[in-house]
Amino acid sequence: MATANVTPITSADRTFIQLRQDIVEGVIPAGAKLSETELSTKYQVSRAVIREAINRLTACHIVERRANVGARVVELSEAGLQELYEIRESLEGMAARLAARNMTMAEINKLLNLLDTHFETVREGESYYQEAGDYDFHYRIILGSKNQQLITLLTEGIYHLVRMYRVQLGMAGPRVTTAYAEHKHIAQAILNRDEELAEILMRRHITYSKNTIAKKLASQS
Amino acid sequence: MATANVTPITSADRTFIQLRQDIVEGVIPAGAKLSETELSTKYQVSRAVIREAINRLTACHIVERRANVGARVVELSEAGLQELYEIRESLEGMAARLAARNMTMAEINKLLNLLDTHFETVREGESYYQEAGDYDFHYRIILGSKNQQLITLLTEGIYHLVRMYRVQLGMAGPRVTTAYAEHKHIAQAILNRDEELAEILMRRHITYSKNTIAKKLASQS
DNA sequence: AAGCGCTATATTGTCGACAATGATTTGGTT
DNA sequence: AACCAAATCATTGTCGACAATATAGCGCTT
């Protein structure tokens, strides 16, 4: 009776997650061809589970597949980044709106606490904030929307692509303090249950973030 | 050299499309269990391609799968409709914004022509408009966004679920003339390259549309 | 008779082999 | 030498069989 509600994990699930991580982290570089037989030996599973993993990655736009030809990791381009962030702006803006409507006071308080903690670490000069803290903030708001489909779309689909851009461009440095101020304003709007403002601020925040990445990408090509 | 750029279609593609249609049209009812062996005999293909089809349908939230248990067609609920339309509002609003920015004059003119043709048929009392014409209008705007990821997300993902709700609730009747006026205003905003207005109007339009369906769904349960 | 545990059964997950398709190389022709 | 065609090769798509898991049914115990 005390058995936790643990959902079984299949071999295909594990392989999917592992493969996705290897791509996002750049172990398998952007644009690389994904040979099914090669991967099946590498991950010690049959081609069937590799195919399932690749199919799932195709669904979230991390790899592209052509029938009878094969699958390749997507190429990172400025156009692709633009497209991705237009979608992210749209969906996360909506998430912020819904969060302002649906988050409980307890959840909002935890969000505010989080920001305070971040502020401390930022002042102490750790740029660790950007990677983990930024994600944490956005994640809580997404969950706060209470829209299960939206949550899946963002956390299972778009997020990993976003992360792929950030990781492979070596994003770590700047935009820490400004981002903090923006986060603070968004949280305040949610606290005030101001849906309209929460959405607007989130969209602007994401647009700024995109511009930072786009600049970096342009400077590297 | 004259060979058209025809992308090959695999058996899995066909089965996926067929299965999706059968579910959306209600041939396979909402909430039904999808037995792999049963479907493989029904569609005359191996279980492997059935599994691939089911996996793809899972990716676009038309079926839900639990490991080692099986897949079921999603249940149509008011909450699900609400969630779906929040996402649709967000994404198609963005599509309208981008369409106002990126559609060519030729495309905009075709859009306006389309509306005029619709107006004629509407006056003659054919409610045929709603199903095909409405879709045509939205489809052109989505394509007009020129955002390939957004296009895929909407046309391959969300649209089929939307259609599933509309078909299975027997949507055909009302909201023809009012929807026409709304369409006209959106097109006008796009013509004026007014991104902000195009997005706002599209979002309102979709919200109205949701309310109509929600009412119908409530009256049937 | 109700509840628990075990067995039996059906369904899903995984695998290796075969078929079909696309790419490459080789040989021939102009 | 350049180009085309046919055959070879490698890779993907599909299939049927086996293994693993969950459900259902049965018998046993209390």
Coordinates of C-alpha atoms (C1' of nucleotides) in Angstrom, one line a residue:
Chain A
M1 CA 0.0 0.0 0.0
A2 CA 3.0 2.2 0.5
T3 CA 4.2 1.7 -3.0
A4 CA 4.8 5.1 -4.5
N5 CA 3.1 5.9 -7.7
V6 CA 6.2 5.2 -9.7
T7 CA 5.8 5.1 -13.4
P8 CA 7.8 2.3 -15.0
I9 CA 10.7 3.4 -17.2
T10 CA 11.3 1.4 -20.3
S11 CA 14.6 0.9 -22.0
A12 CA 13.4 3.2 -24.8
D13 CA 12.7 6.0 -22.2
R14 CA 16.2 5.8 -20.8
T15 CA 17.8 5.7 -24.3
F16 CA 15.7 8.7 -25.4
I17 CA 16.7 10.7 -22.3
Q18 CA 20.4 9.7 -22.7
L19 CA 20.5 10.5 -26.4
R20 CA 18.7 13.8 -25.9
Q21 CA 21.2 14.8 -23.3
D22 CA 24.2 13.8 -25.4
I23 CA 22.8 16.0 -28.2
V24 CA 21.9 18.9 -26.1
E25 CA 25.2 18.9 -24.3
G26 CA 27.0 18.7 -27.6
V27 CA 28.5 15.3 -27.1
I28 CA 26.9 14.5 -30.4
P29 CA 27.4 17.7 -32.4
A30 CA 24.8 19.7 -34.2
G31 CA 24.2 18.6 -37.7
A32 CA 25.6 15.1 -37.1
K33 CA 24.1 12.1 -38.8
L34 CA 22.5 9.6 -36.5
S35 CA 23.3 6.1 -37.6
E36 CA 20.8 3.7 -36.1
T37 CA 23.2 0.7 -36.1
E38 CA 26.0 2.8 -34.7
L39 CA 23.9 4.2 -31.9
S40 CA 22.5 0.8 -31.1
T41 CA 26.0 -0.6 -30.4
K42 CA 26.9 2.6 -28.6
Y43 CA 24.0 2.5 -26.2
Q44 CA 23.8 -1.4 -26.1
V45 CA 20.2 -1.6 -27.2
S46 CA 18.4 -2.8 -30.3
R47 CA 17.7 -0.7 -33.3
A48 CA 14.0 -0.7 -32.4
V49 CA 14.5 1.3 -29.2
I50 CA 17.0 3.6 -31.0
R51 CA 14.4 4.3 -33.6
E52 CA 11.8 5.1 -31.0
A53 CA 14.2 7.5 -29.3
I54 CA 15.0 9.2 -32.6
N55 CA 11.3 9.5 -33.4
R56 CA 10.6 11.2 -30.1
L57 CA 13.5 13.6 -30.7
T58 CA 12.0 14.3 -34.1
A59 CA 8.8 15.2 -32.5
C60 CA 10.4 18.0 -30.4
H61 CA 12.5 19.3 -33.3
I62 CA 15.8 18.2 -32.0
V63 CA 16.5 16.0 -34.9
E64 CA 15.2 15.9 -38.4
R65 CA 14.4 12.7 -40.2
R66 CA 14.0 11.9 -43.9
A67 CA 12.4 8.7 -44.9
N68 CA 14.8 6.0 -46.1
V69 CA 17.7 8.4 -45.7
G70 CA 18.2 8.9 -42.0
A71 CA 18.1 11.4 -39.1
R72 CA 20.4 14.3 -38.4
V73 CA 20.8 16.5 -35.4
V74 CA 19.3 19.9 -36.2
E75 CA 21.7 22.7 -37.2
L76 CA 21.9 25.7 -35.0
S77 CA 21.1 28.8 -37.0
E78 CA 20.1 32.4 -36.3
A79 CA 16.9 31.8 -38.1
G80 CA 16.2 28.7 -36.1
L81 CA 16.9 30.6 -32.9
Q82 CA 14.5 33.4 -34.0
E83 CA 11.7 30.9 -34.7
L84 CA 12.3 29.0 -31.5
Y85 CA 12.1 32.2 -29.4
E86 CA 9.1 33.5 -31.1
I87 CA 7.3 30.3 -30.0
R88 CA 8.8 30.5 -26.5
E89 CA 7.8 34.1 -26.1
S90 CA 4.3 33.2 -27.1
L91 CA 3.9 30.2 -24.9
E92 CA 5.8 31.4 -21.8
G93 CA 3.9 34.7 -22.0
M94 CA 0.7 32.7 -21.8
A95 CA 2.2 30.6 -19.0
A96 CA 2.9 33.8 -17.0
R97 CA -0.6 35.0 -17.6
L98 CA -2.0 31.7 -16.3
A99 CA 0.4 31.6 -13.5
A100 CA -0.9 35.0 -12.3
R101 CA -4.3 33.5 -12.4
N102 CA -3.7 30.0 -11.0
M103 CA -0.7 29.9 -8.7
T104 CA -1.4 29.4 -5.0
M105 CA -0.1 31.9 -2.5
A106 CA 2.3 29.3 -1.2
E107 CA 3.7 28.8 -4.7
I108 CA 4.1 32.5 -5.2
N109 CA 5.9 32.9 -1.9
K110 CA 8.3 30.1 -2.8
L111 CA 8.9 32.0 -6.0
L112 CA 9.7 35.2 -4.2
N113 CA 12.0 33.4 -1.7
L114 CA 13.8 31.8 -4.6
L115 CA 14.5 35.3 -6.1
D116 CA 15.8 36.5 -2.7
T117 CA 18.2 33.6 -2.5
H118 CA 19.3 34.3 -6.0
F119 CA 19.9 37.9 -5.2
E120 CA 22.3 36.9 -2.5
T121 CA 24.3 34.5 -4.6
V122 CA 24.4 37.1 -7.4
R123 CA 25.8 39.7 -5.1
E124 CA 28.5 37.3 -4.1
G125 CA 29.5 37.1 -7.7
E126 CA 28.6 33.6 -8.6
S127 CA 27.4 33.5 -12.2
Y128 CA 26.0 30.0 -11.3
Y129 CA 22.7 31.8 -11.1
Q130 CA 22.1 32.1 -14.8
E131 CA 22.0 28.4 -15.6
A132 CA 20.2 26.8 -12.7
G133 CA 18.5 29.7 -11.1
D134 CA 17.1 31.1 -14.2
Y135 CA 15.7 27.8 -15.2
D136 CA 14.2 27.2 -11.8
F137 CA 12.4 30.5 -12.0
H138 CA 10.9 29.9 -15.4
Y139 CA 10.1 26.3 -14.5
R140 CA 8.0 27.3 -11.5
I141 CA 6.0 29.7 -13.5
I142 CA 5.4 27.2 -16.2
L143 CA 4.1 24.7 -13.6
G144 CA 2.1 27.5 -12.0
S145 CA 0.1 27.8 -15.2
K146 CA -1.6 24.5 -14.2
N147 CA -2.1 23.9 -17.9
Q148 CA -0.8 20.3 -18.4
Q149 CA -0.5 20.5 -22.1
L150 CA 1.3 23.7 -22.0
I151 CA 3.6 22.4 -19.3
T152 CA 4.5 19.4 -21.5
L153 CA 4.9 21.5 -24.6
L154 CA 7.4 23.7 -22.8
T155 CA 9.3 21.4 -20.6
E156 CA 9.4 18.4 -22.8
G157 CA 9.6 20.1 -26.2
I158 CA 10.9 23.6 -26.4
Y159 CA 13.0 23.8 -23.3
H160 CA 15.6 21.3 -24.5
L161 CA 16.1 23.0 -27.7
V162 CA 16.5 26.3 -25.9
R163 CA 19.0 24.7 -23.6
M164 CA 20.9 23.3 -26.6
Y165 CA 21.4 26.7 -28.0
R166 CA 22.5 28.1 -24.7
V167 CA 24.9 25.2 -23.9
Q168 CA 26.5 25.0 -27.3
L169 CA 27.1 28.7 -27.5
G170 CA 28.7 28.7 -24.1
M171 CA 26.2 31.0 -22.4
A172 CA 27.2 31.7 -18.9
G173 CA 28.4 35.2 -18.5
P174 CA 26.3 38.3 -18.6
R175 CA 22.7 39.3 -18.2
V176 CA 22.7 38.1 -14.7
T177 CA 21.7 41.2 -12.8
T178 CA 19.4 42.7 -15.4
A179 CA 17.6 39.3 -15.7
Y180 CA 17.2 39.4 -11.9
A181 CA 15.4 42.7 -12.0
E182 CA 13.1 41.4 -14.8
H183 CA 12.4 38.3 -12.8
K184 CA 11.5 40.4 -9.8
H185 CA 9.0 42.4 -11.8
I186 CA 7.4 39.3 -13.2
A187 CA 7.0 37.8 -9.8
Q188 CA 5.5 41.0 -8.5
A189 CA 3.0 41.1 -11.3
I190 CA 2.0 37.5 -10.5
L191 CA 1.7 38.4 -6.8
N192 CA -0.6 41.2 -7.8
R193 CA -2.6 38.8 -9.9
D194 CA -2.0 41.1 -12.8
E195 CA -2.3 38.7 -15.7
E196 CA -1.8 41.2 -18.5
L197 CA 1.3 42.7 -17.0
A198 CA 2.8 39.3 -16.2
E199 CA 2.4 38.2 -19.8
I200 CA 3.8 41.4 -21.2
L201 CA 6.8 41.4 -18.8
M202 CA 7.6 37.8 -19.5
R203 CA 7.5 38.3 -23.3
R204 CA 9.8 41.2 -23.0
H205 CA 12.1 39.3 -20.7
I206 CA 12.3 36.5 -23.3
T207 CA 12.9 38.9 -26.1
Y208 CA 15.8 40.4 -24.3
S209 CA 17.2 37.0 -23.6
K210 CA 16.9 36.1 -27.3
N211 CA 18.8 39.2 -28.3
T212 CA 21.7 38.3 -26.0
I213 CA 22.0 34.8 -27.5
A214 CA 21.6 36.1 -31.0
K215 CA 24.4 38.5 -30.5
K216 CA 26.6 35.7 -29.2
L217 CA 25.7 33.5 -32.1
A218 CA 26.4 36.2 -34.6
S219 CA 29.8 36.9 -33.1
Q220 CA 30.7 33.2 -33.4
S221 CA 29.9 32.8 -37.1
Chain B
M1 CA 15.5 16.6 -63.9
A2 CA 11.8 17.0 -64.1
T3 CA 11.3 14.7 -61.1
A4 CA 9.2 16.6 -58.6
N5 CA 10.6 16.9 -55.1
V6 CA 8.3 14.2 -53.9
T7 CA 9.1 13.0 -50.3
P8 CA 8.7 9.3 -49.9
I9 CA 5.9 8.0 -47.8
T10 CA 6.5 5.0 -45.6
S11 CA 3.9 2.5 -44.5
A12 CA 4.2 4.0 -41.0
D13 CA 3.3 7.4 -42.4
R14 CA 0.2 6.1 -44.0
T15 CA -0.9 4.2 -41.0
F16 CA -0.3 7.2 -38.8
I17 CA -2.4 9.4 -41.0
Q18 CA -5.1 6.8 -41.3
L19 CA -5.2 6.1 -37.6
R20 CA -5.2 9.8 -36.7
Q21 CA -8.1 10.4 -39.1
D22 CA -10.1 7.5 -37.6
I23 CA -9.6 8.9 -34.2
V24 CA -10.4 12.5 -35.1
E25 CA -13.5 11.6 -37.0
G26 CA -14.7 9.5 -34.1
V27 CA -14.5 6.1 -35.9
I28 CA -12.4 5.1 -33.0
P29 CA -14.2 6.8 -30.1
A30 CA -12.6 9.0 -27.4
G31 CA -11.2 7.1 -24.5
A32 CA -11.0 3.8 -26.4
K33 CA -8.1 1.5 -25.8
L34 CA -5.7 1.0 -28.7
S35 CA -4.7 -2.6 -28.8
E36 CA -1.6 -3.0 -30.9
T37 CA -2.3 -6.5 -32.2
E38 CA -5.9 -5.6 -33.0
L39 CA -4.9 -2.5 -34.9
S40 CA -2.1 -4.4 -36.8
T41 CA -4.6 -6.8 -38.2
K42 CA -7.1 -4.1 -38.9
Y43 CA -4.7 -2.0 -40.9
Q44 CA -2.7 -5.0 -42.3
V45 CA 0.7 -3.9 -41.0
S46 CA 3.1 -5.2 -38.4
R47 CA 2.9 -4.1 -34.8
A48 CA 6.1 -2.1 -35.3
V49 CA 4.5 0.4 -37.6
I50 CA 1.4 0.5 -35.4
R51 CA 3.6 1.3 -32.5
E52 CA 5.3 4.1 -34.4
A53 CA 1.9 5.6 -35.4
I54 CA 0.8 5.4 -31.7
N55 CA 4.0 7.1 -30.6
R56 CA 3.5 9.9 -33.0
L57 CA -0.1 10.4 -31.9
T58 CA 1.2 10.5 -28.3
A59 CA 3.5 13.3 -29.2
C60 CA 0.6 15.4 -30.4
H61 CA -1.6 14.6 -27.4
I62 CA -4.2 12.7 -29.3
V63 CA -3.5 9.5 -27.4
E64 CA -2.0 8.8 -24.0
R65 CA 0.3 5.9 -23.3
R66 CA 1.4 4.2 -20.2
A67 CA 4.4 2.0 -20.2
N68 CA 3.6 -1.7 -20.2
V69 CA -0.1 -1.0 -20.1
G70 CA -1.1 0.5 -23.4
A71 CA -2.4 3.5 -25.2
R72 CA -5.8 5.1 -25.0
V73 CA -7.4 7.8 -27.1
V74 CA -7.7 11.0 -25.0
E75 CA -10.9 11.8 -23.3
L76 CA -12.7 15.0 -24.4
S77 CA -13.3 17.2 -21.4
E78 CA -14.1 20.8 -20.7
A79 CA -10.7 21.2 -18.9
G80 CA -8.9 19.7 -21.8
L81 CA -10.7 22.0 -24.2
Q82 CA -9.8 25.0 -22.1
E83 CA -6.1 24.0 -22.0
L84 CA -6.0 23.3 -25.7
Y85 CA -7.5 26.7 -26.5
E86 CA -5.2 28.6 -24.2
I87 CA -2.3 27.2 -26.2
R88 CA -4.0 27.8 -29.5
E89 CA -4.8 31.4 -28.5
S90 CA -1.2 32.0 -27.6
L91 CA 0.3 30.4 -30.7
E92 CA -2.1 31.6 -33.3
G93 CA -2.0 35.0 -31.9
M94 CA 1.7 35.0 -32.4
A95 CA 1.1 33.6 -35.9
A96 CA -1.2 36.5 -36.7
R97 CA 1.5 38.9 -35.5
L98 CA 4.1 37.3 -37.6
A99 CA 1.8 37.1 -40.6
A100 CA 1.3 40.9 -40.4
R101 CA 5.0 41.2 -40.5
N102 CA 5.9 38.6 -43.1
M103 CA 3.1 37.9 -45.5
T104 CA 3.6 39.1 -49.0
M105 CA 1.1 41.4 -50.6
A106 CA 0.1 38.6 -53.0
E107 CA -0.7 36.4 -50.0
I108 CA -2.6 39.1 -48.3
N109 CA -4.7 39.7 -51.4
K110 CA -5.5 36.0 -51.7
L111 CA -6.6 36.1 -48.1
L112 CA -8.9 39.0 -48.8
N113 CA -10.3 37.3 -51.9
L114 CA -11.0 34.2 -49.9
L115 CA -13.1 36.2 -47.4
D116 CA -15.1 37.8 -50.2
T117 CA -15.9 34.4 -51.7
H118 CA -16.9 33.2 -48.2
F119 CA -19.1 36.2 -47.8
E120 CA -21.0 35.2 -50.9
T121 CA -21.5 31.7 -49.9
V122 CA -22.5 32.8 -46.4
R123 CA -25.2 35.0 -47.8
E124 CA -26.6 32.1 -49.7
G125 CA -27.0 30.3 -46.5
E126 CA -24.5 27.5 -46.8
S127 CA -23.1 26.8 -43.4
Y128 CA -20.5 24.9 -45.3
Y129 CA -18.4 27.9 -44.6
Q130 CA -17.6 27.1 -41.0
E131 CA -15.8 23.9 -41.5
A132 CA -13.7 24.4 -44.7
G133 CA -13.6 28.1 -45.0
D134 CA -12.7 28.8 -41.4
Y135 CA -9.9 26.4 -41.6
D136 CA -8.7 27.8 -44.9
F137 CA -8.5 31.3 -43.4
H138 CA -6.6 30.2 -40.3
Y139 CA -4.3 28.0 -42.3
R140 CA -3.2 30.8 -44.6
I141 CA -2.4 33.0 -41.7
I142 CA -0.4 30.3 -40.0
L143 CA 1.6 29.7 -43.1
G144 CA 2.0 33.5 -43.5
S145 CA 3.9 33.6 -40.2
K146 CA 6.8 31.9 -42.1
N147 CA 7.9 30.4 -38.9
Q148 CA 8.4 26.7 -39.8
Q149 CA 8.4 25.4 -36.3
L150 CA 5.3 27.3 -35.4
I151 CA 3.6 26.0 -38.6
T152 CA 4.4 22.4 -37.7
L153 CA 3.3 22.9 -34.1
L154 CA 0.0 24.2 -35.2
T155 CA -0.9 22.2 -38.3
E156 CA 0.6 18.9 -37.2
G157 CA 0.0 19.1 -33.5
I158 CA -2.7 21.3 -32.2
Y159 CA -5.0 21.5 -35.2
H160 CA -6.0 17.9 -35.2
L161 CA -7.0 18.0 -31.6
V162 CA -9.0 21.1 -32.2
R163 CA -10.7 19.4 -35.1
M164 CA -11.4 16.3 -32.9
Y165 CA -13.3 18.5 -30.5
R166 CA -15.3 20.2 -33.2
V167 CA -16.1 17.1 -35.2
Q168 CA -17.1 15.0 -32.2
L169 CA -19.3 17.7 -30.8
G170 CA -21.1 18.1 -34.1
M171 CA -20.0 21.7 -34.7
A172 CA -21.5 23.1 -37.9
G173 CA -24.2 25.5 -37.1
P174 CA -23.7 29.0 -35.7
R175 CA -21.1 31.6 -35.4
V176 CA -20.8 31.9 -39.2
T177 CA -21.6 35.5 -39.7
T178 CA -19.9 36.8 -36.6
A179 CA -16.8 34.8 -37.3
Y180 CA -16.8 36.3 -40.8
A181 CA -16.7 39.9 -39.4
E182 CA -13.8 38.9 -37.1
H183 CA -11.9 37.3 -39.9
K184 CA -12.4 40.5 -41.9
H185 CA -11.0 42.6 -39.1
I186 CA -8.0 40.4 -38.7
A187 CA -7.2 40.4 -42.4
Q188 CA -7.5 44.2 -42.4
A189 CA -5.0 44.5 -39.6
I190 CA -2.6 42.2 -41.5
L191 CA -3.1 44.4 -44.6
N192 CA -2.2 47.4 -42.4
R193 CA 0.9 45.6 -41.1
D194 CA -0.5 46.3 -37.6
E195 CA 1.1 43.4 -35.7
E196 CA -0.2 44.3 -32.3
L197 CA -3.8 44.5 -33.5
A198 CA -3.6 41.4 -35.6
E199 CA -2.5 39.4 -32.6
I200 CA -5.1 40.9 -30.3
L201 CA -7.9 40.3 -32.7
M202 CA -6.8 36.8 -33.4
R203 CA -6.7 36.0 -29.7
R204 CA -10.2 37.4 -29.1
H205 CA -11.5 35.5 -32.1
I206 CA -10.2 32.3 -30.8
T207 CA -11.5 33.0 -27.3
Y208 CA -15.0 33.5 -28.7
S209 CA -14.7 30.3 -30.7
K210 CA -13.7 28.5 -27.6
N211 CA -16.7 29.8 -25.7
T212 CA -19.0 28.6 -28.4
I213 CA -17.6 25.1 -28.2
A214 CA -17.5 25.0 -24.4
K215 CA -21.2 25.9 -24.3
K216 CA -22.0 23.0 -26.7
L217 CA -19.8 20.6 -24.7
A218 CA -21.5 21.7 -21.4
S219 CA -25.0 21.2 -23.0
Q220 CA -24.1 17.7 -24.0
S221 CA -22.8 16.4 -20.7
Chain C
dA1 C1' -18.0 -15.0 2.4
dA2 C1' -14.3 -11.8 2.1
dG3 C1' -9.6 -11.0 1.4
dC4 C1' -5.1 -12.3 0.1
dG5 C1' -1.7 -14.7 -2.8
dC6 C1' -0.5 -17.3 -6.6
dT7 C1' -0.9 -18.8 -11.2
dA8 C1' -2.4 -18.2 -15.9
dT9 C1' -3.1 -15.2 -19.7
dA10 C1' -3.0 -11.4 -22.5
dT11 C1' -0.6 -7.3 -23.9
dT12 C1' 3.4 -4.5 -24.4
dG13 C1' 8.6 -4.0 -24.9
dT14 C1' 12.7 -5.7 -27.2
dC15 C1' 15.3 -8.2 -30.3
dG16 C1' 17.5 -10.1 -34.6
dA17 C1' 16.6 -11.1 -39.5
dC18 C1' 14.8 -9.9 -43.9
dA19 C1' 13.1 -6.5 -47.5
dA20 C1' 13.2 -2.1 -49.7
dT21 C1' 15.2 2.1 -50.7
dG22 C1' 19.1 5.5 -51.4
dA23 C1' 24.0 6.3 -52.1
dT24 C1' 28.5 4.8 -54.2
dT25 C1' 31.4 2.8 -57.2
dT26 C1' 32.7 0.8 -61.3
dG27 C1' 32.6 -0.1 -66.1
dG28 C1' 31.4 1.3 -70.6
dT29 C1' 30.5 4.6 -74.2
dT30 C1' 30.9 8.9 -76.8
Chain D
dA1 C1' 38.4 12.7 -70.1
dA2 C1' 33.6 13.3 -69.1
dC3 C1' 29.3 11.5 -68.6
dC4 C1' 25.8 8.0 -68.1
dA5 C1' 24.2 3.4 -66.6
dA6 C1' 24.2 -0.6 -64.1
dA7 C1' 25.5 -3.2 -60.3
dT8 C1' 27.2 -3.1 -55.5
dC9 C1' 27.0 -1.6 -50.9
dA10 C1' 25.2 0.5 -46.8
dT11 C1' 21.3 2.2 -44.4
dT12 C1' 16.6 2.4 -43.2
dG13 C1' 11.9 0.2 -43.0
dT14 C1' 9.2 -3.8 -41.9
dC15 C1' 8.3 -8.1 -39.9
dG16 C1' 7.6 -12.2 -36.8
dA17 C1' 9.3 -14.3 -32.6
dC18 C1' 10.7 -14.0 -27.8
dA19 C1' 11.0 -11.7 -23.2
dA20 C1' 9.1 -8.9 -19.6
dT21 C1' 5.3 -6.8 -17.4
dA22 C1' 0.6 -6.0 -15.9
dT23 C1' -4.1 -7.7 -15.5
dA24 C1' -7.5 -11.2 -14.5
dG25 C1' -9.0 -15.4 -12.6
dC26 C1' -8.6 -19.1 -9.4
dG27 C1' -7.9 -21.3 -5.2
dC28 C1' -6.7 -21.0 -0.5
dT29 C1' -6.9 -19.2 4.2
dT30 C1' -9.2 -17.0 7.9

